[in-house]
XYZ file of C-alpha atoms in Angstrom:
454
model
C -41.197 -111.190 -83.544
C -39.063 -112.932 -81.256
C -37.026 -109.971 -79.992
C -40.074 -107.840 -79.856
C -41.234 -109.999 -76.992
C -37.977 -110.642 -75.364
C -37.885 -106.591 -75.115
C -41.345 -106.263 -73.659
C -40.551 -108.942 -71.467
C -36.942 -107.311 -70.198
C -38.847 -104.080 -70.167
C -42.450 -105.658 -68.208
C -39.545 -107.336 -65.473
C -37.823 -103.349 -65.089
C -41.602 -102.277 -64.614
C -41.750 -104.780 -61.561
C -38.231 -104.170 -60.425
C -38.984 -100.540 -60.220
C -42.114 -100.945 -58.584
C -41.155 -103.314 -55.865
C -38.283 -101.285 -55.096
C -40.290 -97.761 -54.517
C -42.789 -99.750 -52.776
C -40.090 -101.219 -50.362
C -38.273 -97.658 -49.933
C -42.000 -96.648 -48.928
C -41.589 -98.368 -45.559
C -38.270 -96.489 -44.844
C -38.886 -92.846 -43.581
C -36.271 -90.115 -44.635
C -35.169 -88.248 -41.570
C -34.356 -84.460 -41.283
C -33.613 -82.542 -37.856
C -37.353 -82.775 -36.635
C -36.141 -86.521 -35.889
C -33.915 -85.226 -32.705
C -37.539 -84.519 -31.348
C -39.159 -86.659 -32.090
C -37.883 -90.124 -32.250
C -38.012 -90.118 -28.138
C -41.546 -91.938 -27.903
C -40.885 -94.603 -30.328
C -37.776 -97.356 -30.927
C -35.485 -96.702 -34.656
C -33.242 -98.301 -36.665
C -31.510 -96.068 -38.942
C -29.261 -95.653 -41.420
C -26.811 -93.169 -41.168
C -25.493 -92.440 -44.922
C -23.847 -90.445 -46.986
C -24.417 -89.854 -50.493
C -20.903 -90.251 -52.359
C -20.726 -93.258 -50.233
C -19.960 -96.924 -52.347
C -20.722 -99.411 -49.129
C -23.744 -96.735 -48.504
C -25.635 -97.013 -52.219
C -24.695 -101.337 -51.835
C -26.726 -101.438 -48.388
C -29.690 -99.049 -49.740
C -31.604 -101.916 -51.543
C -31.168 -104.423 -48.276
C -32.067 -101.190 -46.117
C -35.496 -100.990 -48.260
C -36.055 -104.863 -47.925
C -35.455 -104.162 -44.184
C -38.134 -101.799 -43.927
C -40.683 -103.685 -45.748
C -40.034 -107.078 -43.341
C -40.174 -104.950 -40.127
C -43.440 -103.222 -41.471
C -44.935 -107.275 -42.490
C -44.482 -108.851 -39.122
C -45.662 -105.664 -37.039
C -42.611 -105.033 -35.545
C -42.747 -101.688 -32.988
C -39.641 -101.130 -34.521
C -39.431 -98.094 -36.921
C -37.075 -98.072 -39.911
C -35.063 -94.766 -41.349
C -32.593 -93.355 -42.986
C -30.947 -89.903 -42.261
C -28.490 -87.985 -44.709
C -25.202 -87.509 -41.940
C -23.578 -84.752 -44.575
C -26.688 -82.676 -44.282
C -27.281 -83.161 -40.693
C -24.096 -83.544 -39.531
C -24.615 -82.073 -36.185
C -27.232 -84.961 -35.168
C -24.954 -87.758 -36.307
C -22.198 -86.559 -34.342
C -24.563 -86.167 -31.403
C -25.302 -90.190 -32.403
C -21.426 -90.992 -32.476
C -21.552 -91.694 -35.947
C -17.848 -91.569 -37.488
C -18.317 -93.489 -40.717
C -20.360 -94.171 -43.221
C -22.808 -96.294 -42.928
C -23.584 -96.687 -39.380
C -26.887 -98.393 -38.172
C -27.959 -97.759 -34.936
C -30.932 -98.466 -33.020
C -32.350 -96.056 -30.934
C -34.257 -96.765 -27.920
C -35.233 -93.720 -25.478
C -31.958 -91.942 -24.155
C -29.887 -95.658 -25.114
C -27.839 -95.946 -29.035
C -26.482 -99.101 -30.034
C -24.397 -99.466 -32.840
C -24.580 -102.900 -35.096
C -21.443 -104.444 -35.737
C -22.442 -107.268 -37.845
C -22.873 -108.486 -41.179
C -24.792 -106.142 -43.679
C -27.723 -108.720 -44.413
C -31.223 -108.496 -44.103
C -31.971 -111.700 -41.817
C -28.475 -110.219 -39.444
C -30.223 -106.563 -39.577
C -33.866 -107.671 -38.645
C -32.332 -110.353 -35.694
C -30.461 -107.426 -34.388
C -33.557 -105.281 -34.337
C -36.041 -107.460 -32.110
C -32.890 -108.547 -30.063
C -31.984 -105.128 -28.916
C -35.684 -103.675 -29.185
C -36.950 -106.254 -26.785
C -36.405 -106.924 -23.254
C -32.751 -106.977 -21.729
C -33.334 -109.671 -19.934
C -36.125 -112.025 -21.115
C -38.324 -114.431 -18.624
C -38.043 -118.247 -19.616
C -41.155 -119.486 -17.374
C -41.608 -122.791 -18.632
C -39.655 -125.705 -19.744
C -41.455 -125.868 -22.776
C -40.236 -122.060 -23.215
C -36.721 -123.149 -22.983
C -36.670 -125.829 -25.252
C -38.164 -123.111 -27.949
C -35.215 -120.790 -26.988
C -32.746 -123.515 -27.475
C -33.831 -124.323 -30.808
C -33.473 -121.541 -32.274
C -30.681 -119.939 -30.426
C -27.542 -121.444 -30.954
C -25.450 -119.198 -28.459
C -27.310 -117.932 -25.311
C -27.256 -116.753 -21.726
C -29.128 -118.111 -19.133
C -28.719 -116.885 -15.279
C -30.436 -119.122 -12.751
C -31.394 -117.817 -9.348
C -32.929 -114.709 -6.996
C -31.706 -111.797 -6.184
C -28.025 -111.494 -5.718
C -25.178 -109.187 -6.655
C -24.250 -111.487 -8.866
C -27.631 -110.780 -11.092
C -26.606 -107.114 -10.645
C -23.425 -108.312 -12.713
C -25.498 -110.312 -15.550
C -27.605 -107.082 -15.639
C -24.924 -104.607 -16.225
C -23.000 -107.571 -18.411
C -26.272 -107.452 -20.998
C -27.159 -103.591 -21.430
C -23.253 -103.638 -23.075
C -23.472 -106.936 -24.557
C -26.891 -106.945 -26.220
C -25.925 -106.352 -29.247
C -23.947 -109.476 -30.032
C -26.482 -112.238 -27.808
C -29.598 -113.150 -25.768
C -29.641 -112.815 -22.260
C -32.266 -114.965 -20.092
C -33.520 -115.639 -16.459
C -35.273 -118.618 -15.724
C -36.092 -120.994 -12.346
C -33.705 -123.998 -11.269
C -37.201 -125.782 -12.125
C -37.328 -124.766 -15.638
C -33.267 -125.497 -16.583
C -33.013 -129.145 -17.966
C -32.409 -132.330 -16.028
C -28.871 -132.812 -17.751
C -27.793 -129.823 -16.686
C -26.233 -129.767 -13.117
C -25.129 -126.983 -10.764
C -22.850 -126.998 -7.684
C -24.239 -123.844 -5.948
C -26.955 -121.015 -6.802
C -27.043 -118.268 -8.121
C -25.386 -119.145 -11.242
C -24.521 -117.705 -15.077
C -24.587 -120.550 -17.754
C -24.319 -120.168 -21.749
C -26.146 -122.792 -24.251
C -23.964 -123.388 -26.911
C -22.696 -126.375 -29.403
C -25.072 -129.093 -27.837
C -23.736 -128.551 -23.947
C -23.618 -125.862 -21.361
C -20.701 -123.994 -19.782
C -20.952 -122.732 -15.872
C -19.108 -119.244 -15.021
C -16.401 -119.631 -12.424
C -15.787 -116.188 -11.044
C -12.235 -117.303 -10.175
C -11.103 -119.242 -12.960
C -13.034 -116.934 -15.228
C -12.481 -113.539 -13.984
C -14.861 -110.813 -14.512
C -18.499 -111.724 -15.981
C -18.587 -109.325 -18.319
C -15.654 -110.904 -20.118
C -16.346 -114.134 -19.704
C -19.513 -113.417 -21.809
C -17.563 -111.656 -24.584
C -15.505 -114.622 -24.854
C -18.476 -117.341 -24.904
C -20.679 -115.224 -27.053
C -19.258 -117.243 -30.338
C -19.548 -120.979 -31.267
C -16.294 -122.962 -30.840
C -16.261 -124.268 -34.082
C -16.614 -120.967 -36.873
C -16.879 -120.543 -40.236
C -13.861 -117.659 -40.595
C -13.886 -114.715 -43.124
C -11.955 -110.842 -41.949
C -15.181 -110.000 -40.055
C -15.377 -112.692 -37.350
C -11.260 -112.359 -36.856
C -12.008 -108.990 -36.386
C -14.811 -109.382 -33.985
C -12.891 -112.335 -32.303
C -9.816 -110.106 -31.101
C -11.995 -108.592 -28.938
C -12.231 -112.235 -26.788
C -8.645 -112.562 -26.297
C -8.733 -115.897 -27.653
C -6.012 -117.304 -30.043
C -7.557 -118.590 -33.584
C -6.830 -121.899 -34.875
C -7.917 -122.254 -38.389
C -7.380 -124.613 -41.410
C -6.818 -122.564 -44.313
C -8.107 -124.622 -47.226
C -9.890 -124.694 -50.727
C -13.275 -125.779 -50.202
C -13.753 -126.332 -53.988
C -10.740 -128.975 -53.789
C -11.774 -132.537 -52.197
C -8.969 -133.943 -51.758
C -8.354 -136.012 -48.818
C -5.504 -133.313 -47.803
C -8.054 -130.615 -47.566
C -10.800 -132.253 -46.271
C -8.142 -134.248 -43.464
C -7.152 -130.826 -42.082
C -10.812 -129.261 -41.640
C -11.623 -132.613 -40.161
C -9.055 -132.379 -37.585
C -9.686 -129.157 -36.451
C -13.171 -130.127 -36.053
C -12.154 -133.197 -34.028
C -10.096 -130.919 -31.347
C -12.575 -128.307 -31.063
C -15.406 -130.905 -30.388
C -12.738 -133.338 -27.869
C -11.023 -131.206 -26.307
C -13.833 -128.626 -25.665
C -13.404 -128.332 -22.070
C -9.793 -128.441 -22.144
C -9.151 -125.387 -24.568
C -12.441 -123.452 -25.199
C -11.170 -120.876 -22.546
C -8.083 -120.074 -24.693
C -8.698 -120.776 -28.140
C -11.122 -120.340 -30.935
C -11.595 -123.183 -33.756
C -12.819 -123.167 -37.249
C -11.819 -123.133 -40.736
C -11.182 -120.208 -43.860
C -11.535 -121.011 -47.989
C -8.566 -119.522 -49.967
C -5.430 -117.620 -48.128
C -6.513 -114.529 -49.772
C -7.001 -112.495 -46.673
C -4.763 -114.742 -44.226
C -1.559 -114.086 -46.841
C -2.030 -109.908 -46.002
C -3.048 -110.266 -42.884
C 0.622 -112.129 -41.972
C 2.482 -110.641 -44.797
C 3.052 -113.699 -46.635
C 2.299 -116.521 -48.821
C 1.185 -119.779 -47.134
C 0.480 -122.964 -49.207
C -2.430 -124.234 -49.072
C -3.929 -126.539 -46.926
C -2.175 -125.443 -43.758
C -2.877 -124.326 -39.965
C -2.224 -121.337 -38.878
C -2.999 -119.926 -35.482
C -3.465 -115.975 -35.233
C -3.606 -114.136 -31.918
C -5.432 -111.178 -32.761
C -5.453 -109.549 -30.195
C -1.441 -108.051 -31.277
C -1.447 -109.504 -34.480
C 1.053 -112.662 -33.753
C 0.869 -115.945 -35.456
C 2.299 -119.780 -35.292
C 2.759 -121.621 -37.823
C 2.854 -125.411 -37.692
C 6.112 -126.956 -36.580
C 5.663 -130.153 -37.835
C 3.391 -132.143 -40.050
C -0.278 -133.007 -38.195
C -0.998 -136.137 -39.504
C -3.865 -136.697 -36.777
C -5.527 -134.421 -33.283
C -2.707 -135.601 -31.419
C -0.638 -133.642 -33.321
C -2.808 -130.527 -33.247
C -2.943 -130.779 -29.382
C 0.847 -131.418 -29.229
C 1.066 -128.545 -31.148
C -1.872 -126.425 -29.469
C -0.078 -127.229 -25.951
C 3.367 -126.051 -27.659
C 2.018 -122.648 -28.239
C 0.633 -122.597 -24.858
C 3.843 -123.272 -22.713
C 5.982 -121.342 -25.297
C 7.743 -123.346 -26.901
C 6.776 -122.501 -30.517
C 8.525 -119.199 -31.833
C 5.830 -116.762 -32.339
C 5.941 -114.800 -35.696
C 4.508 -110.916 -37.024
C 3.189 -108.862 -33.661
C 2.898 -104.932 -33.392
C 6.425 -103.594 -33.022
C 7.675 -100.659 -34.810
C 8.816 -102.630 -37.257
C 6.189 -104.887 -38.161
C 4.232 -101.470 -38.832
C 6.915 -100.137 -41.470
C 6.635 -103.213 -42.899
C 2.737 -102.942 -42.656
C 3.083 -99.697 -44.279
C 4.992 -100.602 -47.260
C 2.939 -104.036 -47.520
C -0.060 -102.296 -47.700
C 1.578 -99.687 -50.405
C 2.511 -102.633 -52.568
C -0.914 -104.317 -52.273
C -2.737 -101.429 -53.064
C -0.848 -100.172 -56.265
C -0.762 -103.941 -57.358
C -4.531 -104.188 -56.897
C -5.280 -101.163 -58.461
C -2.755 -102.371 -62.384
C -4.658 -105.747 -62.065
C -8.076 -104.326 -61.920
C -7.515 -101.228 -64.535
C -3.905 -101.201 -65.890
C -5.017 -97.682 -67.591
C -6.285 -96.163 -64.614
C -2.776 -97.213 -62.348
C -0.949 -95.472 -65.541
C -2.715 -92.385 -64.861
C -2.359 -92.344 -61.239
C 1.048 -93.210 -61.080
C 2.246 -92.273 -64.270
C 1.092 -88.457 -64.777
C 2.615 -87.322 -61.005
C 6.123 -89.562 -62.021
C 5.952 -87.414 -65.008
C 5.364 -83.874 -63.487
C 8.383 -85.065 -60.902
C 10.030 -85.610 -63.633
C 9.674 -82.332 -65.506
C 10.536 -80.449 -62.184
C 13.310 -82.444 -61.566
C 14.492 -81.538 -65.520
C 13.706 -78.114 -65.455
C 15.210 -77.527 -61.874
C 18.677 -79.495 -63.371
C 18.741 -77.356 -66.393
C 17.975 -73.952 -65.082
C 21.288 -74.438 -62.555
C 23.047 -75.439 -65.308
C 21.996 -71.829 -67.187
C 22.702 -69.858 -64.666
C 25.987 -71.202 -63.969
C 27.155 -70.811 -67.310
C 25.447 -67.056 -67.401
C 27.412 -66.405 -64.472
C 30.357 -67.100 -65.726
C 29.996 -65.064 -68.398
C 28.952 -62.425 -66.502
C 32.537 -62.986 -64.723
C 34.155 -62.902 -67.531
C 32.832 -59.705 -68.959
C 33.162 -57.805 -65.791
C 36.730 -58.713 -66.047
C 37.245 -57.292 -69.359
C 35.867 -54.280 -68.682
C 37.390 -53.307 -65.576
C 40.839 -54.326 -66.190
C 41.805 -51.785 -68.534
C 41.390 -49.244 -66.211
C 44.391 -50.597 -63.961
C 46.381 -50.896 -66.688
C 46.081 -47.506 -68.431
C 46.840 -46.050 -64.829
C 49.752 -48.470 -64.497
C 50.939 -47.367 -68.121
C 50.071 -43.629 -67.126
C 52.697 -44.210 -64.049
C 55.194 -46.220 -66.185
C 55.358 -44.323 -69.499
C 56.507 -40.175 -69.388
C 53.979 -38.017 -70.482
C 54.365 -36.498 -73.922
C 57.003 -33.245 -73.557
C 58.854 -34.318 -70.180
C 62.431 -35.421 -70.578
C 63.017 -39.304 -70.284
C 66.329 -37.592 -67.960
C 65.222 -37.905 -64.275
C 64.754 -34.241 -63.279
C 67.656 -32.497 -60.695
C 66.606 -30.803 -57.347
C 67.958 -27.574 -57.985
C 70.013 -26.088 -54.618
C 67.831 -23.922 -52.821
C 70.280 -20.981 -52.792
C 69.874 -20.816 -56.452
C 66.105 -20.539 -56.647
C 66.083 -17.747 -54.077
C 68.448 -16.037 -56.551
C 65.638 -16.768 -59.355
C 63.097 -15.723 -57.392
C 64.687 -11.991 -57.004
């Protein structure tokens, strides 16, 4: 009786599952090549898939939950999916190159997302990008709001000025990471002070940061390089997105599971520097911390113990490792101001070499990763071609070693029957002929044969 109703029950919750998941995938239209046509009046975000595609079938369920939030809160923003294999000619028209990509489309303007693959990072992507590209902050009341629930944003203070021309063309490329605003010197607050107008400011970790045209360089940049929080969370993603900045990494590699005071010191640390030292470094270098070494041991191409530091520079794939035990922030800024005037070796980097050694790292890891996950399927992969080489290489050995030995024997009985020949002739010139007189013959005079003749 019991497993009677634990089946209806398993079977009632697939029901519901079912359900809930056509009714989601009801809010996400399927595109075909009408869509070229027209998508121009409205704003999309779509999926470009393909079918065989592993990362493409994981992001379909999060797509469908996409579609059904976006349809819930009204959002002007419509959500779709489009087949690139069968319409291949309209995704390359998009600049799609993998699979999936997830663009939104807005009039003549396609931006791709770049970020995690999650529903809330999807949906704050969407009304960012859909909405104005440079939003209004009229009151103080206004900014406050924005502040809460922004923890990185841009905020440019002033009139006209080419400056604002600069912030302009700076968001329509960097929308898709941040919020750009405008406000009044009215409506900025009281703790914030300015030495001239117009002026660029981002909003991030609890303070404010003024752009310096000549310490900063270009705004555009400067922007890229502010758009992240100094202290971070780290996983392959963000280092990936932070070599864009041109910022060297400092993290604490540690086990987040394991409290000791070793672990927990480091993290600590790092913390300390990024929040002290914030004005001193936050133009050069990037804080935060990573659990396990997992993906900092293949990005360097080794084993490091953990805890440790490590600082990356990902912008050519160079790395320092610590020099000396950091027992305090001291020692990380000792060691932080090291790096900076040189004097700690730098390790890894892109030379030829490091890329053969990429190469055959990345070899290794693979055929290692695929015995540990399926022993029988690395034996097949790597087994059955050794095997056919081998085979060749066998038959190859042995068929020289015929034909060598049938030429010889063809040698050898060419030989015997041709040399009898020469020797019969050279017995034929040697040996008299049956009749003739073994006596050498004796010209005869010629006098005497004239006789004979008459």
């Amino acid at each position: 009786m019991a497993a009677r109703r634990r089946g209806a029950a398993l079977r009632l919750c697939a029901t519901v599952f079912l359900l809930d998941m056509a009714f989601c995938k009801g809010y996400v239209e399927d595109l075909d090549e009408s869509f070229k046509e027209n998508r121009k009046d409205d704003i999309w975000l779509v999926d470009f898939y393909a079918p065989w595609c592993g990362h493409c079938k994981k992001l379909e369920p999060i797509w469908n939950e996409v579609g059904l939030e976006m349809k819930n809160i009204g959002s002007p923003v419509k959500v779709g999916k489009m087949d690139a294999t069968s319409y291949s000619s309209i995704a390359s028209e998009f600049g799609v190159r993998g699979y999936p990509t997830i663009k939104l489309l807005k009039g003549d303007l396609a931006y791709n997302y770049r970020g995690p693959r999650t529903k809330d990072d999807i949906i704050e992507f969407a009304h960012r990008v859909s909405g104005a590209l440079i939003r209004p902050l009229p009151s103080q009341q206004m900014f406050e709001h924005v502040q809460k629930r922004h923890r990185v944003f841009f905020v440019y203070i002033g009139g006209e000025s080419p400056l604002k021309e600069k912030y302009i063309d700076a968001a329509s490329e960097l929308i898709v990471y941040t919020y750009f605003f405008s406000a009044s010197e009215e409506v900025v607050p009281e703790y914030v002070t300015l030495k001239e107008m117009p002026a660029v400011l981002v909003f991030k970790d609890e303070t404010y940061f003024v752009y310096d045209e000549y310490e900063d360089g270009d705004l555009s940049s400067w922007i890229n390089r502010e758009r992240f929080q100094n202290y971070l969370t780290m996983d392959g993603f963000l280092l990936y997105e932070l070599g864009d900045t041109g910022k060297l990494v400092a993290i604490a590699v540690i086990d987040e599971k394991n409290t000791s005071v070793e672990h927990t010191r480091l993290k600590s640390i790092i913390q300390e520097v990024a929040r002290d030292y914030r004005d001193q470094f936050h133009r050069d270098f990037q804080f935060g911390h990573m659990d396990g070494n997992d993906y900092i041991n293949t990005l360097l191409m080794d084993e490091l113990k953990v805890p440790t530091v490590v600082v990356l520079n990902t912008s050519n794939q160079q790395y320092f490792l610590l020099d000396r035990q950091i027992k305090n922030a001291e020692d990380m800024v000792q060691f932080i101001n090291n790096i900076l005037d040189g004097t700690v070796d730098a390790q890894g980097g892109d030379s030829i070499l490091q890329r053969l050694k990429r190469i055959v790292f990345d070899a290794k890891s693979t055929i290692v990763s695929i015995f540990k996950s399926s022993p029988l399927m690395g034996c097949f992969l790597f087994g059955l071609p050794l095997g056919v080489i081998s085979i060749m290489c066998y038959g190859i050995y042995t068929a020289d070693t015929d034909g060598g030995y049938l030429e010889e024997r063809y040698e050898v009985s060419k030989s015997e029957t041709e040399s009898p020949e020469p020797v019969e002739e050279s017995r034929e010139k040697q040996e008299p002929r049956s009749g003739d007189s073994l006596v050498p013959a004796v010209q005869e005079p010629k006098d005497v044969l004239e006789k004979k003749k008459d």
